[in-house]
Short mmCIF file of C-alpha atoms and ligand atoms in Angstrom, two decimals:
data_model
loop_
_atom_site.label_atom_id
_atom_site.label_comp_id
_atom_site.label_asym_id
_atom_site.label_seq_id
_atom_site.Cartn_x
_atom_site.Cartn_y
_atom_site.Cartn_z
CA MET A 1008 97.08 109.14 48.20
CA LYS A 1009 100.27 109.36 45.97
CA PRO A 1010 103.66 109.97 47.43
CA ARG A 1011 104.11 113.87 47.52
CA GLU A 1012 107.25 114.59 45.62
CA ALA A 1013 106.58 111.87 42.68
CA ILE A 1014 103.80 113.72 41.39
CA ILE A 1015 104.13 117.37 41.40
CA GLY A 1016 107.21 119.68 42.02
CA PRO A 1017 107.88 121.18 45.30
CA VAL A 1018 106.39 124.69 46.54
CA LEU A 1019 108.91 127.24 46.95
CA CYS A 1020 107.97 129.30 50.04
CA VAL A 1021 109.61 132.67 50.16
CA VAL A 1022 110.59 134.96 53.06
CA GLY A 1023 112.58 138.22 53.12
CA ALA A 1024 111.68 140.35 55.81
CA ARG A 1025 110.59 140.31 59.50
CA PRO A 1026 106.79 140.49 58.82
CA ASN A 1027 107.02 137.32 56.53
CA TYR A 1028 108.24 135.00 59.25
CA MET A 1029 105.01 135.19 61.42
CA LYS A 1030 103.03 134.17 58.31
CA MET A 1031 105.28 131.36 56.98
CA ALA A 1032 105.82 129.57 60.34
CA PRO A 1033 102.29 128.27 60.83
CA LEU A 1034 102.03 127.52 56.94
CA LEU A 1035 105.17 125.25 56.92
CA ARG A 1036 103.87 123.36 59.82
CA ALA A 1037 100.38 122.90 58.25
CA PHE A 1038 102.10 122.10 54.85
CA ALA A 1039 104.04 119.14 56.56
CA ALA A 1040 100.83 117.65 58.00
CA GLU A 1041 98.66 117.89 54.95
CA PRO A 1042 99.19 114.70 53.03
CA SER A 1043 98.09 116.31 49.63
CA MET A 1044 100.90 118.99 49.80
CA PRO A 1045 104.08 118.50 47.80
CA ARG A 1046 107.39 119.22 49.56
CA ALA A 1047 107.90 122.66 50.79
CA VAL A 1048 111.12 124.42 50.21
CA LEU A 1049 112.05 127.46 52.17
CA VAL A 1050 113.73 130.08 50.52
CA HIS A 1051 115.04 133.17 52.21
CA THR A 1052 116.10 136.15 50.24
CA GLY A 1053 118.31 137.66 52.78
CA GLN A 1054 116.53 141.15 52.53
CA HIS A 1055 116.71 141.10 56.60
CA TYR A 1056 119.95 139.68 57.90
CA ASP A 1057 120.29 141.18 61.55
CA TYR A 1058 120.34 138.70 64.29
CA ALA A 1059 117.52 140.74 65.83
CA LEU A 1060 115.41 141.09 62.78
CA ASN A 1061 115.96 137.67 61.40
CA ASP A 1062 117.67 134.65 63.35
CA ARG A 1063 115.93 135.38 66.62
CA LEU A 1064 112.47 135.41 65.00
CA PHE A 1065 113.26 132.17 63.40
CA ILE A 1066 114.03 130.70 66.77
CA ASP A 1067 110.93 132.24 68.34
CA LEU A 1068 108.56 131.08 65.67
CA GLN A 1069 110.29 127.58 65.30
CA LEU A 1070 110.88 128.21 61.75
CA PRO A 1071 113.27 125.72 60.12
CA SER A 1072 116.45 127.12 58.87
CA PRO A 1073 116.02 128.25 55.33
CA ASP A 1074 116.81 125.52 52.65
CA ILE A 1075 118.26 128.34 50.42
CA ASN A 1076 119.51 131.68 51.25
CA LEU A 1077 119.91 134.14 48.51
CA GLU A 1078 121.91 136.70 50.69
CA VAL A 1079 120.88 139.85 48.94
CA GLY A 1080 120.98 142.20 51.83
CA SER A 1081 120.01 145.90 51.92
CA GLY A 1082 120.05 148.31 48.87
CA THR A 1083 117.93 150.77 47.07
CA HIS A 1084 114.44 149.27 46.05
CA ALA A 1085 115.69 148.68 42.45
CA VAL A 1086 118.82 147.00 43.43
CA GLN A 1087 117.37 144.86 46.17
CA THR A 1088 114.40 143.90 43.85
CA ALA A 1089 116.88 143.15 40.84
CA GLU A 1090 119.29 141.18 43.11
CA VAL A 1091 116.65 138.96 44.52
CA MET A 1092 115.36 138.32 40.82
CA LYS A 1093 118.76 137.51 39.57
CA ARG A 1094 119.55 135.07 42.38
CA PHE A 1095 116.01 133.40 42.51
CA GLU A 1096 115.84 132.66 38.81
CA PRO A 1097 118.23 129.84 38.82
CA VAL A 1098 116.71 128.43 41.84
CA VAL A 1099 113.43 128.07 39.99
CA ASP A 1100 115.22 126.53 37.10
CA ASP A 1101 117.05 124.10 39.28
CA LEU A 1102 114.07 123.02 41.25
CA LYS A 1103 111.33 123.05 38.86
CA PRO A 1104 108.66 124.00 41.34
CA SER A 1105 104.89 123.54 40.84
CA ALA A 1106 104.35 126.91 42.50
CA VAL A 1107 106.04 129.67 44.15
CA LEU A 1108 104.18 131.01 47.53
CA VAL A 1109 104.84 134.59 48.68
CA VAL A 1110 103.41 136.31 51.69
CA GLY A 1111 102.78 139.91 52.30
CA ASP A 1112 104.14 143.01 50.50
CA VAL A 1113 107.89 143.41 50.93
CA ASN A 1114 110.35 143.71 48.17
CA SER A 1115 111.18 140.28 48.13
CA THR A 1116 107.40 139.22 47.57
CA LEU A 1117 107.21 140.94 44.24
CA ALA A 1118 110.68 140.13 43.00
CA CYS A 1119 110.12 136.33 43.53
CA SER A 1120 106.41 136.69 42.13
CA LEU A 1121 107.90 138.21 38.85
CA VAL A 1122 110.53 135.68 38.40
CA ALA A 1123 107.82 132.75 38.76
CA ALA A 1124 105.24 134.39 36.73
CA LYS A 1125 107.70 134.95 33.66
CA LYS A 1126 108.53 131.27 33.85
CA SER A 1127 104.89 130.15 33.95
CA VAL A 1128 105.24 128.78 37.49
CA ALA A 1129 102.06 129.31 39.51
CA VAL A 1130 102.27 132.35 41.91
CA ILE A 1131 100.32 131.73 45.33
CA HIS A 1132 99.87 135.14 47.22
CA VAL A 1133 99.02 134.93 50.77
CA GLU A 1134 97.70 138.11 52.42
CA ALA A 1135 96.35 139.43 48.83
CA GLY A 1136 94.05 142.36 48.17
CA LEU A 1137 95.04 144.59 50.86
CA ARG A 1138 95.10 148.16 49.67
CA SER A 1139 96.11 151.53 51.47
CA PHE A 1140 95.44 153.37 48.02
CA ASP A 1141 98.62 155.13 48.79
CA ARG A 1142 101.36 154.63 45.97
CA ALA A 1143 103.79 156.44 48.01
CA MET A 1144 104.11 153.21 50.16
CA PRO A 1145 106.61 150.88 48.48
CA GLU A 1146 104.40 148.13 49.93
CA GLU A 1147 101.27 149.35 47.97
CA ILE A 1148 103.20 148.91 44.77
CA ASN A 1149 104.43 145.56 45.68
CA ARG A 1150 100.73 144.58 46.69
CA VAL A 1151 99.13 145.67 43.39
CA LEU A 1152 101.67 144.12 41.18
CA THR A 1153 102.01 140.94 43.09
CA ASP A 1154 98.23 140.39 42.99
CA GLN A 1155 98.20 141.05 39.16
CA ILE A 1156 100.43 138.20 38.32
CA ALA A 1157 99.27 135.80 41.06
CA ASP A 1158 97.45 132.65 40.17
CA LEU A 1159 95.84 132.08 43.33
CA LEU A 1160 95.19 134.74 46.05
CA TYR A 1161 94.39 134.04 49.71
CA THR A 1162 93.03 137.00 51.75
CA THR A 1163 92.63 137.97 55.42
CA GLU A 1164 89.57 140.19 55.30
CA ARG A 1165 86.52 140.45 52.87
CA SER A 1166 87.52 143.94 51.81
CA ALA A 1167 90.26 142.48 49.90
CA HIS A 1168 87.85 140.84 47.52
CA ASP A 1169 86.31 144.09 46.56
CA ASN A 1170 89.75 145.61 45.82
CA LEU A 1171 90.78 142.67 43.75
CA ALA A 1172 87.41 142.86 41.78
CA ARG A 1173 87.83 146.48 41.02
CA GLU A 1174 91.40 145.72 39.69
CA GLY A 1175 89.90 142.94 37.37
CA ILE A 1176 91.04 139.87 39.15
CA ALA A 1177 88.63 136.88 38.65
CA ALA A 1178 86.86 136.08 41.83
CA GLU A 1179 87.43 132.28 41.38
CA ARG A 1180 91.10 132.94 42.02
CA VAL A 1181 90.41 134.59 45.40
CA VAL A 1182 89.95 132.55 48.52
CA PHE A 1183 89.19 134.01 51.95
CA VAL A 1184 91.04 132.06 54.65
CA GLY A 1185 91.76 134.43 57.39
CA ASN A 1186 94.88 135.69 58.96
CA LEU A 1187 98.03 133.60 59.44
CA MET A 1188 99.42 136.29 61.86
CA ILE A 1189 96.82 135.22 64.27
CA ASP A 1190 97.87 131.51 63.98
CA SER A 1191 101.36 132.69 65.20
CA LEU A 1192 100.10 134.79 67.78
CA HIS A 1193 97.92 132.12 69.44
CA ALA A 1194 101.05 129.83 69.41
CA ALA A 1195 103.31 132.42 70.96
CA LEU A 1196 100.92 133.64 73.75
CA PRO A 1197 101.48 130.99 76.26
CA LYS A 1198 105.40 131.32 75.81
CA ALA A 1199 105.35 135.35 75.73
CA VAL A 1200 108.09 136.94 77.87
CA ALA A 1201 106.86 139.21 80.68
CA PRO A 1202 107.47 142.88 79.63
CA GLU A 1203 109.59 143.44 83.16
CA GLU A 1204 111.87 140.65 81.89
CA THR A 1205 112.24 142.27 78.47
CA VAL A 1206 112.94 145.74 79.90
CA ARG A 1207 115.32 144.35 82.53
CA ARG A 1208 117.38 142.13 79.83
CA ALA A 1209 117.74 145.24 77.77
CA GLY A 1210 119.42 147.02 80.84
CA ALA A 1211 116.56 149.27 81.64
CA ASP A 1212 114.68 149.54 85.18
CA PRO A 1213 111.47 147.66 85.02
CA ALA A 1214 110.16 149.66 87.91
CA VAL A 1215 108.77 152.32 85.38
CA LEU A 1216 106.31 149.68 84.16
CA ARG A 1217 104.59 149.81 87.45
CA ASP A 1218 102.99 153.10 86.65
CA PRO A 1219 99.21 153.09 87.60
CA LYS A 1220 98.44 153.90 84.08
CA GLY A 1221 100.37 150.75 82.81
CA PHE A 1222 102.65 151.47 79.82
CA GLY A 1223 102.37 151.67 76.14
CA VAL A 1224 104.20 150.03 73.35
CA VAL A 1225 105.85 151.85 70.32
CA THR A 1226 107.04 150.53 66.90
CA LEU A 1227 107.95 153.03 64.24
CA HIS A 1228 109.78 152.17 60.83
CA ARG A 1229 107.84 153.52 57.98
CA PRO A 1230 109.85 155.81 55.72
CA SER A 1231 107.00 158.33 55.88
CA ASN A 1232 107.55 158.54 59.50
CA VAL A 1233 111.35 158.03 59.86
CA ASP A 1234 113.23 159.03 56.88
CA ASP A 1235 112.62 162.95 56.78
CA PRO A 1236 114.59 164.58 59.63
CA ALA A 1237 111.78 167.22 60.45
CA THR A 1238 109.24 164.61 60.48
CA LEU A 1239 111.10 162.28 62.88
CA ARG A 1240 111.86 165.19 65.15
CA GLU A 1241 107.96 165.82 65.24
CA VAL A 1242 107.34 162.07 65.87
CA LEU A 1243 109.90 161.99 68.63
CA GLY A 1244 108.35 165.25 70.30
CA ILE A 1245 104.95 163.41 70.28
CA LEU A 1246 106.41 160.35 71.85
CA GLY A 1247 107.93 162.61 74.56
CA GLU A 1248 104.46 164.24 75.35
CA VAL A 1249 102.86 160.87 75.42
CA ALA A 1250 105.47 159.51 77.81
CA GLN A 1251 104.43 162.15 80.22
CA ARG A 1252 100.97 160.45 80.38
CA LEU A 1253 102.28 156.87 80.41
CA PRO A 1254 105.72 155.20 80.16
CA LEU A 1255 106.45 153.99 76.68
CA VAL A 1256 108.28 150.95 75.69
CA TRP A 1257 110.06 151.31 72.13
CA PRO A 1258 112.01 148.54 70.62
CA ILE A 1259 113.54 150.76 67.76
CA HIS A 1260 113.92 149.46 64.27
CA PRO A 1261 117.42 149.63 62.70
CA ARG A 1262 116.31 152.04 60.01
CA THR A 1263 114.78 154.41 62.64
CA ARG A 1264 117.89 154.13 64.97
CA ALA A 1265 120.15 155.09 61.93
CA ASN A 1266 118.01 157.98 61.13
CA ILE A 1267 118.02 159.15 64.74
CA GLU A 1268 121.64 159.05 65.04
CA ARG A 1269 122.39 160.58 61.44
CA ASN A 1270 120.31 163.54 62.33
CA GLY A 1271 121.55 164.09 65.68
CA LEU A 1272 118.33 163.61 67.43
CA GLY A 1273 119.49 161.11 69.90
CA HIS A 1274 119.00 163.59 72.92
CA LEU A 1275 115.30 163.30 72.42
CA LEU A 1276 115.42 159.78 73.65
CA GLY A 1277 116.92 160.57 76.98
CA ASN A 1278 113.63 160.42 78.75
CA PRO A 1279 113.38 158.01 81.63
CA ARG A 1280 109.58 157.27 80.68
CA LEU A 1281 110.77 156.45 77.05
CA ILE A 1282 112.40 153.04 77.41
CA CYS A 1283 114.13 152.47 74.23
CA LEU A 1284 115.22 148.93 73.40
CA PRO A 1285 116.73 147.15 70.47
CA PRO A 1286 114.49 145.28 68.07
CA GLN A 1287 112.82 142.46 70.11
CA GLY A 1288 112.12 138.76 69.48
CA TYR A 1289 108.61 137.72 68.70
CA LEU A 1290 107.84 136.46 72.17
CA GLU A 1291 109.05 139.69 73.84
CA MET A 1292 106.89 141.52 71.35
CA VAL A 1293 103.92 139.52 72.09
CA GLY A 1294 104.48 139.83 75.88
CA LEU A 1295 104.81 143.59 75.48
CA MET A 1296 101.61 144.00 73.24
CA SER A 1297 99.37 141.65 75.35
CA ARG A 1298 100.12 143.66 78.54
CA ALA A 1299 100.04 147.21 76.95
CA ALA A 1300 97.38 149.70 77.85
CA LEU A 1301 97.83 150.92 74.19
CA ALA A 1302 100.16 150.68 71.14
CA LEU A 1303 101.38 153.52 69.12
CA THR A 1304 102.74 152.11 65.78
CA ASP A 1305 102.88 152.24 61.92
CA SER A 1306 103.22 148.59 61.56
CA GLY A 1307 100.84 146.63 59.68
CA GLY A 1308 101.25 143.47 61.80
CA VAL A 1309 100.90 145.34 65.12
CA GLN A 1310 97.58 146.78 63.95
CA GLU A 1311 96.29 143.27 63.37
CA GLU A 1312 97.97 141.75 66.48
CA THR A 1313 96.45 144.46 68.87
CA THR A 1314 92.88 143.94 67.36
CA ALA A 1315 93.28 140.20 68.08
CA LEU A 1316 94.43 141.02 71.66
CA GLY A 1317 91.61 143.63 72.19
CA VAL A 1318 94.39 146.34 73.12
CA PRO A 1319 93.69 149.87 71.66
CA CYS A 1320 95.99 150.80 68.87
CA LEU A 1321 96.74 154.32 67.49
CA THR A 1322 98.25 154.01 63.97
CA MET A 1323 100.51 156.95 63.03
CA ARG A 1324 99.58 156.75 59.36
CA ALA A 1325 97.07 158.47 57.30
CA ASN A 1326 95.70 155.40 55.98
CA THR A 1327 95.68 151.56 56.53
CA GLU A 1328 95.48 148.63 54.15
CA ARG A 1329 93.84 146.68 57.03
CA PRO A 1330 90.52 148.40 57.36
CA ILE A 1331 88.88 145.64 59.31
CA THR A 1332 91.20 146.65 62.11
CA ILE A 1333 89.55 150.07 62.30
CA GLU A 1334 85.91 148.77 61.45
CA GLN A 1335 85.75 145.77 63.95
CA GLY A 1336 89.12 145.99 65.78
CA THR A 1337 90.78 148.27 68.22
CA ASN A 1338 92.63 150.33 65.68
CA THR A 1339 92.47 154.22 65.19
CA LEU A 1340 94.20 156.19 62.51
CA VAL A 1341 95.81 159.03 64.18
CA GLY A 1342 98.63 160.29 61.61
CA ARG A 1343 100.96 162.64 63.16
CA GLU A 1344 98.37 164.95 64.55
CA ARG A 1345 99.72 165.80 68.04
CA THR A 1346 96.53 167.01 69.64
CA ARG A 1347 94.35 164.17 68.26
CA ILE A 1348 97.03 161.67 69.41
CA LEU A 1349 97.01 163.11 73.04
CA ALA A 1350 93.30 163.25 73.08
CA CYS A 1351 92.99 159.66 72.00
CA VAL A 1352 95.60 158.51 74.66
CA ASP A 1353 93.76 160.60 77.34
CA GLU A 1354 90.53 158.71 76.39
CA ILE A 1355 92.10 155.24 76.47
CA LEU A 1356 93.68 156.03 79.86
CA ALA A 1357 90.32 157.08 81.22
CA GLY A 1358 89.03 153.77 80.52
CA GLY A 1359 87.51 154.38 77.02
CA GLY A 1360 89.12 153.46 73.84
CA LYS A 1361 88.27 150.80 71.28
CA ARG A 1362 87.94 147.16 72.72
CA GLY A 1363 86.49 145.82 69.15
CA ARG A 1364 85.96 142.31 68.22
CA VAL A 1365 87.98 139.60 66.63
CA PRO A 1366 87.31 139.47 62.85
CA GLU A 1367 85.89 136.54 61.06
CA LEU A 1368 88.32 133.59 60.60
CA TRP A 1369 91.17 135.37 62.55
CA ASP A 1370 90.87 132.05 64.79
CA GLY A 1371 94.44 130.77 64.53
CA ARG A 1372 93.44 127.95 62.04
CA THR A 1373 94.22 129.90 58.89
CA ALA A 1374 97.19 127.72 57.92
CA GLY A 1375 95.38 124.36 57.89
CA ARG A 1376 92.75 126.00 55.57
CA ILE A 1377 95.39 127.13 53.17
CA ALA A 1378 97.23 123.66 53.26
CA SER A 1379 94.17 121.68 52.34
CA HIS A 1380 92.90 124.07 49.74
CA LEU A 1381 96.37 124.56 48.22
CA GLY A 1382 97.10 120.84 48.08
CA ALA A 1383 93.84 120.12 46.25
CA TRP A 1384 94.56 123.19 43.90
CA LEU A 1385 97.86 121.83 42.91
CA HIS A 1386 96.70 118.55 42.12
CA THR A 1387 93.78 119.72 39.94
CA ARG A 1388 96.32 122.12 38.00
CA ALA A 1389 98.70 119.31 37.42
CA GLY A 1390 95.77 117.13 36.29
CA VAL A 1391 96.37 114.51 38.76
CA ALA A 1392 94.04 113.12 41.55
CA ALA A 1393 94.85 114.33 45.14
C1 UD1 B 188 110.98 146.17 55.17
C2 UD1 B 188 109.81 146.18 54.36
C3 UD1 B 188 108.52 146.62 55.19
C4 UD1 B 188 108.43 145.88 56.49
C5 UD1 B 188 109.74 145.78 57.23
C6 UD1 B 188 109.75 145.32 58.57
C7 UD1 B 188 110.02 146.58 51.89
C8 UD1 B 188 109.85 147.41 50.86
N1 UD1 B 188 109.75 147.02 53.29
O1 UD1 B 188 111.22 147.56 55.57
O2 UD1 B 188 107.31 146.56 54.55
O3 UD1 B 188 107.33 146.45 57.29
O4 UD1 B 188 110.72 145.45 56.42
O5 UD1 B 188 110.98 145.61 59.10
O6 UD1 B 188 110.10 145.42 51.68
N2 UD1 B 188 118.54 146.83 58.11
C9 UD1 B 188 119.39 146.48 59.14
N3 UD1 B 188 119.32 145.04 59.22
C10 UD1 B 188 118.57 144.13 58.55
C11 UD1 B 188 117.79 144.72 57.41
C12 UD1 B 188 117.65 146.14 57.34
O7 UD1 B 188 120.06 147.20 59.77
O8 UD1 B 188 118.46 143.04 58.78
C13 UD1 B 188 118.40 148.36 57.77
C14 UD1 B 188 119.49 148.87 56.76
O9 UD1 B 188 119.99 149.96 56.99
C15 UD1 B 188 118.46 148.88 55.48
C16 UD1 B 188 117.20 149.38 56.37
O10 UD1 B 188 117.39 148.69 57.58
O11 UD1 B 188 118.82 149.64 54.65
C17 UD1 B 188 116.01 149.28 55.69
O12 UD1 B 188 115.81 147.89 55.43
P1 UD1 B 188 114.76 147.33 54.15
O13 UD1 B 188 114.76 145.82 54.20
O14 UD1 B 188 115.26 147.97 52.94
O15 UD1 B 188 113.56 147.85 54.64
P2 UD1 B 188 112.68 147.96 56.03
O16 UD1 B 188 112.64 149.42 56.47
O17 UD1 B 188 113.37 146.87 57.09
#
């Protein structure tokens, strides 16, 4: 085996926003343990920068500090994407990577892929091929475009292969490896923080969690649910009604919190059975999800994590790019249909609800599969023996 750096350039591993970190953490550990992999350089675009959305998750996931931080911060989609591109280009020029590896579907994912592709640097997309078929979601645009310019695409479920084939992407570029989120979930479960402790630390009374029905966990941050004031009011009304059935614990995303305050809807949070927390760390979230009677969410990651945990999940969206969580897992799409949501909650509390099964290769060993495949792929591409 040749020394890593001497043969092929480093792999720039890009993160930008919260859902990227759970995927990158196990991957970096597996890369460090895989002799055929060149050096990995962690690049943070700075899309997320708050302690709660960023630093705390780095600690929980034992992610190393980024080697490079582009510090782009918030902005409109165009500004944010353009700023990442402008700041990432000189990094690529400087480090001459053999590949740029991106995960998921956030603005940073597309921005860095575009820079790399135009410089003929290989683009590796992890979590490729997922489709909601809803172009009103910024993430869907990011997914479709990133996949089109990626050289190597790793997938979490087999439906992704059909989507990519339909879009003309050659099958030999696509590899089914499973779901990195579950690698992180398995690593976190033994260290998860008890929900009582999470609620107490946030200054709320944990006694409410002793309700005989248990408690539900809520996460909501999609623009389609939280940006329009009338929609947001409707969502908060539904949460209030669900909270009459079982207490809810809701770590509120900054985007959602800002919209609640801007639109004068704060009074709708004044319900003792709706426990509102600041954004939580990963170990707190895993603790909440693993003990919850149900989850009510619009997050992609929570749909996957609850499926792996066997916890019923009601997804407040019209669609999902993760159909396996519905077909095999515990997920049900409920949109914002009040009566449907309440009926589903009642069914779950009566002992029904989906239990599901864990999908193929969601086994906590995806990072190792990617590391050994990618190491060999990079050597083949560079024309040297691994
Ligand atoms: C982004 C991703 C979304 C992902 C989500 C997880 C895109 C298009 N969206 O959405 O796919 O599910 O992250 O959180 O990339 N803000 C803070 N602190 C921060 C970052 C953001 O307060 O550290 C606030 C700012 O007001 C900002 C707003 O949140 O304007 C939205 O942030 P942004 O990164 O644009 O999108 P998210 O809604 O977080």
